[in-house]
CSV table of C-alpha atoms in Angstrom, one decimal:
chain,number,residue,atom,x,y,z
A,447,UNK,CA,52.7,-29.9,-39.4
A,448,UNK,CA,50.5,-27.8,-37.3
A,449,UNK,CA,47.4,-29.4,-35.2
A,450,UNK,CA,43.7,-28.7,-34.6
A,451,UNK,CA,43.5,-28.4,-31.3
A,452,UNK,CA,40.3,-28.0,-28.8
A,453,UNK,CA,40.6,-26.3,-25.2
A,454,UNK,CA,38.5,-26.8,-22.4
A,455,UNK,CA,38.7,-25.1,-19.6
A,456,UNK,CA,37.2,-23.0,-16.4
A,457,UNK,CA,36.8,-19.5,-17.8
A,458,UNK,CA,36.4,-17.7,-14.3
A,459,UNK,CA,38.2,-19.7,-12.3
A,460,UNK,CA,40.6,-17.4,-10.3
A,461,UNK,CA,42.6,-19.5,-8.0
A,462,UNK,CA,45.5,-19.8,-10.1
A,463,UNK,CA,48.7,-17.4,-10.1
A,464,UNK,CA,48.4,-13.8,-10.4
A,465,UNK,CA,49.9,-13.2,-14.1
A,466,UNK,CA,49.2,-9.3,-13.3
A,467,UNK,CA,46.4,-8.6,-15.7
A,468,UNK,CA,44.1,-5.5,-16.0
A,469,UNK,CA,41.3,-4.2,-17.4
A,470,UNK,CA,41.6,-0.8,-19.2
A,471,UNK,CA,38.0,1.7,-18.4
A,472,UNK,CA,36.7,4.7,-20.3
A,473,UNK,CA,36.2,7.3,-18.1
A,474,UNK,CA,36.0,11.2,-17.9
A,475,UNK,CA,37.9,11.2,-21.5
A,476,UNK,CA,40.5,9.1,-20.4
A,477,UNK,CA,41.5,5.2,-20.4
A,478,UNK,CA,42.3,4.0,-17.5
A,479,UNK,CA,43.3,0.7,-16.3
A,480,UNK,CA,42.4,-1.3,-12.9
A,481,UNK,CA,44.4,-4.4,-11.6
A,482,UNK,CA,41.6,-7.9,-11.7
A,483,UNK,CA,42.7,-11.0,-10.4
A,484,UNK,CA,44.0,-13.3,-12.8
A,485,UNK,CA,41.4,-15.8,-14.3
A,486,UNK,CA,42.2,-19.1,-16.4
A,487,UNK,CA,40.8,-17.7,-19.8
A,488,UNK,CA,44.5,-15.2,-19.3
A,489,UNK,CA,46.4,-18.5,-19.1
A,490,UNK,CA,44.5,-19.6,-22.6
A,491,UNK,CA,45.6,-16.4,-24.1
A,492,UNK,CA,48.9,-17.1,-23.1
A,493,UNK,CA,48.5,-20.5,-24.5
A,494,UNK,CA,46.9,-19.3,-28.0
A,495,UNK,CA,50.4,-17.4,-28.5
A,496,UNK,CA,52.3,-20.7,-27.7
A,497,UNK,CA,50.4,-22.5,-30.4
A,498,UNK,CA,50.4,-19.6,-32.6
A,499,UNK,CA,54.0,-20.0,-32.7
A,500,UNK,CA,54.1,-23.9,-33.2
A,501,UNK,CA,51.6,-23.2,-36.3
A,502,UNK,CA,49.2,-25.0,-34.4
A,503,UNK,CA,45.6,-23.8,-34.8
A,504,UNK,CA,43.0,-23.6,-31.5
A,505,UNK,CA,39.3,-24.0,-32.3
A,506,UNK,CA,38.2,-22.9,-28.8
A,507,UNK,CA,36.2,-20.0,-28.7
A,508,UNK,CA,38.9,-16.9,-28.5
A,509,UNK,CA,38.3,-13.8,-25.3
A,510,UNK,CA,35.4,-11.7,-26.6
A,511,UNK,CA,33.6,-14.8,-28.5
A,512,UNK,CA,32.1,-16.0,-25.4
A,513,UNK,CA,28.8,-18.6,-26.5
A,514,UNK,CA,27.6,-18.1,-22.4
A,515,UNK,CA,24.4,-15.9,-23.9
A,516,UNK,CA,23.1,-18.9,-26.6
A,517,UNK,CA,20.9,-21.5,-25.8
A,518,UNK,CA,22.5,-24.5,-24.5
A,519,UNK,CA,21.5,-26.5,-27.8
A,520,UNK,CA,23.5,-24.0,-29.4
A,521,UNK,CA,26.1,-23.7,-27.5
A,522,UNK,CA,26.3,-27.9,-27.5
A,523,UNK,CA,26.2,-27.7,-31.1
A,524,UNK,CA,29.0,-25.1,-32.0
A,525,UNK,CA,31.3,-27.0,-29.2
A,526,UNK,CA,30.6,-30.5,-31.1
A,527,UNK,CA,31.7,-29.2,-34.5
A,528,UNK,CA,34.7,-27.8,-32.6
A,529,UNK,CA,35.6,-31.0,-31.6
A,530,UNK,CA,34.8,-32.7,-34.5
A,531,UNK,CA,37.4,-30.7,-36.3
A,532,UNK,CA,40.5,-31.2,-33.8
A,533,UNK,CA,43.0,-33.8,-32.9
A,534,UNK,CA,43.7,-33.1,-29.9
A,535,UNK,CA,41.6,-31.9,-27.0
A,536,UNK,CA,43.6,-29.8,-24.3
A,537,UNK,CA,42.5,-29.4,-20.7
A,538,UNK,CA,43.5,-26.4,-18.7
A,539,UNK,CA,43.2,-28.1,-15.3
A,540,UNK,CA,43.2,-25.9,-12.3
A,541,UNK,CA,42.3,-25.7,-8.8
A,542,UNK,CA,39.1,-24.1,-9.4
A,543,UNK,CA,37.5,-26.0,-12.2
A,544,UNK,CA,35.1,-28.8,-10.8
A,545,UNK,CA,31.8,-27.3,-8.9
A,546,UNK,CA,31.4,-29.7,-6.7
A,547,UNK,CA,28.0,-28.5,-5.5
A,548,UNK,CA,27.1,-29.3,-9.0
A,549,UNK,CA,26.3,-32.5,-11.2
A,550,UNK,CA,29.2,-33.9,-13.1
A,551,UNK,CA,27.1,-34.1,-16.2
A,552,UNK,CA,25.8,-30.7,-15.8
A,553,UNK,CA,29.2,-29.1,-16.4
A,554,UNK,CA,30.9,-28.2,-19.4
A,555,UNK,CA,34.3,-29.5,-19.2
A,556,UNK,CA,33.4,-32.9,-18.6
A,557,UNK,CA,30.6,-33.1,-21.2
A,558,UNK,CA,34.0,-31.9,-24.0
A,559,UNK,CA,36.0,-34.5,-22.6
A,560,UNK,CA,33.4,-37.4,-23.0
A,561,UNK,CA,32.6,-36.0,-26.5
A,562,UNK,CA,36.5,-35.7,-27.3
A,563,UNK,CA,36.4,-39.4,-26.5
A,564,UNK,CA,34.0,-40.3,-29.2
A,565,UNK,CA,34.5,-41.5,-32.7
A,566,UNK,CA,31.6,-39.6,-34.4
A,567,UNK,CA,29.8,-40.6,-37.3
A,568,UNK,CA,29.1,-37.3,-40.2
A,569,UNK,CA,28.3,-38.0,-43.1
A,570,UNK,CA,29.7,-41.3,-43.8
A,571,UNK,CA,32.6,-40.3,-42.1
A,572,UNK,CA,34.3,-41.3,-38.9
A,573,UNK,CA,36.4,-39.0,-36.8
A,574,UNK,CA,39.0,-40.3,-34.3
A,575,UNK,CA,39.2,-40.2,-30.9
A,576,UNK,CA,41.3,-37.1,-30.3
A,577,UNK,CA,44.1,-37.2,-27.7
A,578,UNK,CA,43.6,-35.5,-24.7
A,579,UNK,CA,46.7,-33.6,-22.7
A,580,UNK,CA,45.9,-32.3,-19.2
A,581,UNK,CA,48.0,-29.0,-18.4
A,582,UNK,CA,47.9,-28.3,-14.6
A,583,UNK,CA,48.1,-24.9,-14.0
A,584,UNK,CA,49.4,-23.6,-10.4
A,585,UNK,CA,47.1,-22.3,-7.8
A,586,UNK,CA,47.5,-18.5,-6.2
A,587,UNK,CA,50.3,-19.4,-4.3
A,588,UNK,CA,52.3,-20.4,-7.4
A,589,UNK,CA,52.5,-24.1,-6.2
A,590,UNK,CA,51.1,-26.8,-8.2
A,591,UNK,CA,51.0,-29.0,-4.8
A,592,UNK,CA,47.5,-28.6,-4.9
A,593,UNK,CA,47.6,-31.5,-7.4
A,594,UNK,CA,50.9,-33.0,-7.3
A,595,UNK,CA,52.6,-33.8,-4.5
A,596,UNK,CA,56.3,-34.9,-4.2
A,597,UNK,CA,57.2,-38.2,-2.5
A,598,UNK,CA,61.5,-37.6,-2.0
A,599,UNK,CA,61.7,-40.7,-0.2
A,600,UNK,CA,60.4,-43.3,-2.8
A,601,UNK,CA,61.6,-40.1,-5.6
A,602,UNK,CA,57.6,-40.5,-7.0
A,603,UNK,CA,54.9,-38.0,-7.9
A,604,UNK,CA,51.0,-38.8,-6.1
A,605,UNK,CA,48.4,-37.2,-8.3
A,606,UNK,CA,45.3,-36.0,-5.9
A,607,UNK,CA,43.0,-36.7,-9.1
A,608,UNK,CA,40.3,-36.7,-6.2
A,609,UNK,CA,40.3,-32.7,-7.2
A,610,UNK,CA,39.4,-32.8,-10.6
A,611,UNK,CA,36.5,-34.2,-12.6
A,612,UNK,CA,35.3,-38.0,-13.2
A,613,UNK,CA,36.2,-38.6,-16.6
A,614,UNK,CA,39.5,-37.0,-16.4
A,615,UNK,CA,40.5,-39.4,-13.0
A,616,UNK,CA,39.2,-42.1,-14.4
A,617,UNK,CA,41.1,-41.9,-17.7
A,618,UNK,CA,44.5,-41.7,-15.4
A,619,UNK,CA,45.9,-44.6,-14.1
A,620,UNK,CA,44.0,-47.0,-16.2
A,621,UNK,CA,46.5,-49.1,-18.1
A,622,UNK,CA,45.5,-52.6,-18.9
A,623,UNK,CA,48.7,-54.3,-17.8
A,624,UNK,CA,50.8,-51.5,-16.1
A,625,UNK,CA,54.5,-51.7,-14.8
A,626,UNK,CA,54.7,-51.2,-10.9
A,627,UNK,CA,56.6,-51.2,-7.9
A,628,UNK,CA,56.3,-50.2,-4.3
A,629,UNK,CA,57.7,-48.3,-2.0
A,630,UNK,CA,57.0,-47.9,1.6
A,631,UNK,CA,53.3,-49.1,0.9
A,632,UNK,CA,53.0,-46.7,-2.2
A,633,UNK,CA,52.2,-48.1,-5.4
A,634,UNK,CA,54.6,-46.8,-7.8
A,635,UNK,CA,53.9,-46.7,-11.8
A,636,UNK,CA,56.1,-46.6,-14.6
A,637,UNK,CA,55.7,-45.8,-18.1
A,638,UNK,CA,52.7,-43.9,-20.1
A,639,UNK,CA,50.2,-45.3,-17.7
A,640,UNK,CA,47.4,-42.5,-17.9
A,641,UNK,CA,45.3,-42.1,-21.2
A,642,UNK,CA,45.1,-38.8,-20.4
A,643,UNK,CA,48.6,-37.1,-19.5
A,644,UNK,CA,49.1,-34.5,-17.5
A,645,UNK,CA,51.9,-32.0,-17.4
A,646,UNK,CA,52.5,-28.9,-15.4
A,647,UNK,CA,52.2,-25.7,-17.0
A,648,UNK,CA,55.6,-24.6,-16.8
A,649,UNK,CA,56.8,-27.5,-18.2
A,650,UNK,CA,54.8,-28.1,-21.0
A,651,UNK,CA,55.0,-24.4,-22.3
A,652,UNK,CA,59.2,-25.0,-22.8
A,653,UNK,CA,58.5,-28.4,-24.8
A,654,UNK,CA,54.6,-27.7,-26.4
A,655,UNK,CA,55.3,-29.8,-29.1
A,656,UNK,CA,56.9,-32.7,-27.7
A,657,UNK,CA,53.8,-33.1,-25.2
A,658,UNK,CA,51.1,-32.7,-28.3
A,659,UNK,CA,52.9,-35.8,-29.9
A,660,UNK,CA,53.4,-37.9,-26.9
A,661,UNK,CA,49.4,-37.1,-26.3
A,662,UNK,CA,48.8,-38.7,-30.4
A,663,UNK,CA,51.2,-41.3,-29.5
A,664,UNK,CA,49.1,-42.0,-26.7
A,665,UNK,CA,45.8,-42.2,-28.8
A,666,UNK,CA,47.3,-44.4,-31.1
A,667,UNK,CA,48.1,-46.5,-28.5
A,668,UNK,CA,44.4,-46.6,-27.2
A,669,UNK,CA,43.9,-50.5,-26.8
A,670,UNK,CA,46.5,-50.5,-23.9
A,671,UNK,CA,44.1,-48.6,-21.4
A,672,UNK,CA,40.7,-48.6,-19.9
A,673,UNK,CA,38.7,-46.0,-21.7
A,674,UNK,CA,35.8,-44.4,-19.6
A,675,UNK,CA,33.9,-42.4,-22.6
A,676,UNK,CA,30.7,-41.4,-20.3
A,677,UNK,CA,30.7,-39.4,-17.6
């Protein structure tokens, strides 16, 4: 059964890898079409046709619905029906999304998150906390080591979370009673330990489905972590 999904995500953001995109021009009679650099909304389009295909249904906005010309309170209330209406709240992490010269709160992908987080009350009704799934895309040298790094030695994966927003670092890692080991001084964890999953792009777009579920099963498993709602 297909799934309401929400995306959030940097629009603009350009350091990820080039997909070879273009935009097609009107000129002297004739279209013509000039090579851009490859932003993250292209990796959302590719991701719409991935759900498309899974009979899943994405409430984001879609390329050409942009809300960036409405009033913030507008804007704030079209994004919190959005969510309302989904299950699951994907996050197209990439290298570019965090504006660190700007307030946490004064950013758009965290305030989603934190409202993904909530159960809402409407109307006598309740809505769930959705799941959150963190896709990492790669940067523009087609290497996701700008998040992950590989450990061959102790055969173990170090998330640099210290590149990505508040609320999403803080929802990783944060199992009540997790299942370590060590290795060589590195703290090893085992097992669903992150609220909020990530999974590299590549991967997840050859299993979509089996990542959307372990995400619910996640959720539904909410008591076992340390849930930061606020940002």
């Amino acid at each position: 059964m297909g799934k309401n999904i929400f995306v959030s995500y940097k629009y603009a953001d350009t350091f990820v890898n080039n997909l070879n995109k273009s935009d097609s021009v009107f000129i002297g009679g004739n279209w013509l079409s000039f090579p851009r650099s490859t932003r993250v909304r292209d990796y959302v389009d590719e991701l719409q046709v991935i759900l498309d295909d899974e009979d899943h249904i994405n409430l984001g906005e879609k390329d050409g619905e942009s809300l960036k010309n409405f009033s913030e309170g507008y804007i704030e209330s079209s994004l919190k029906n959005k969510i309302y209406r989904s299950s699951i709240t994907i996050v197209m992490i990439s290298k570019g999304m965090v504006e660190f010269f700007s307030d946490e709160k004064d950013q758009w992908i965290p305030w989603e998150i934190s409202y993904s987080l909530k159960e809402v009350v409407r109307n006598d009704r309740t809505s769930r906390m959705n799941a959150i799934l963190g896709i990492v895309l790669p940067d523009e040298n087609n290497s996701y080591e700008w998040y992950y790094t590989q450990n061959v030695e102790c055969n173990c994966t170090t998330h640099h979370t210290d590149k990505i927003f508040n609320i999403l670092s803080k929802n990783m890692f944060n199992m009540k009673n997790p299942v370590n080991s060590s290795c060589g001084g590195i703290v090893i964890h085992h097992g669903e330990f992150s609220f909020i999953k990530t999974v590299k792009w590549n991967i997840f777009k050859n299993n979509p489905n089996f990542y959307l579920n372990k995400a619910i099963e996640i959720r539904d498993n909410k008591n076992l972590y340390e849930i930061r709602k606020n940002i």
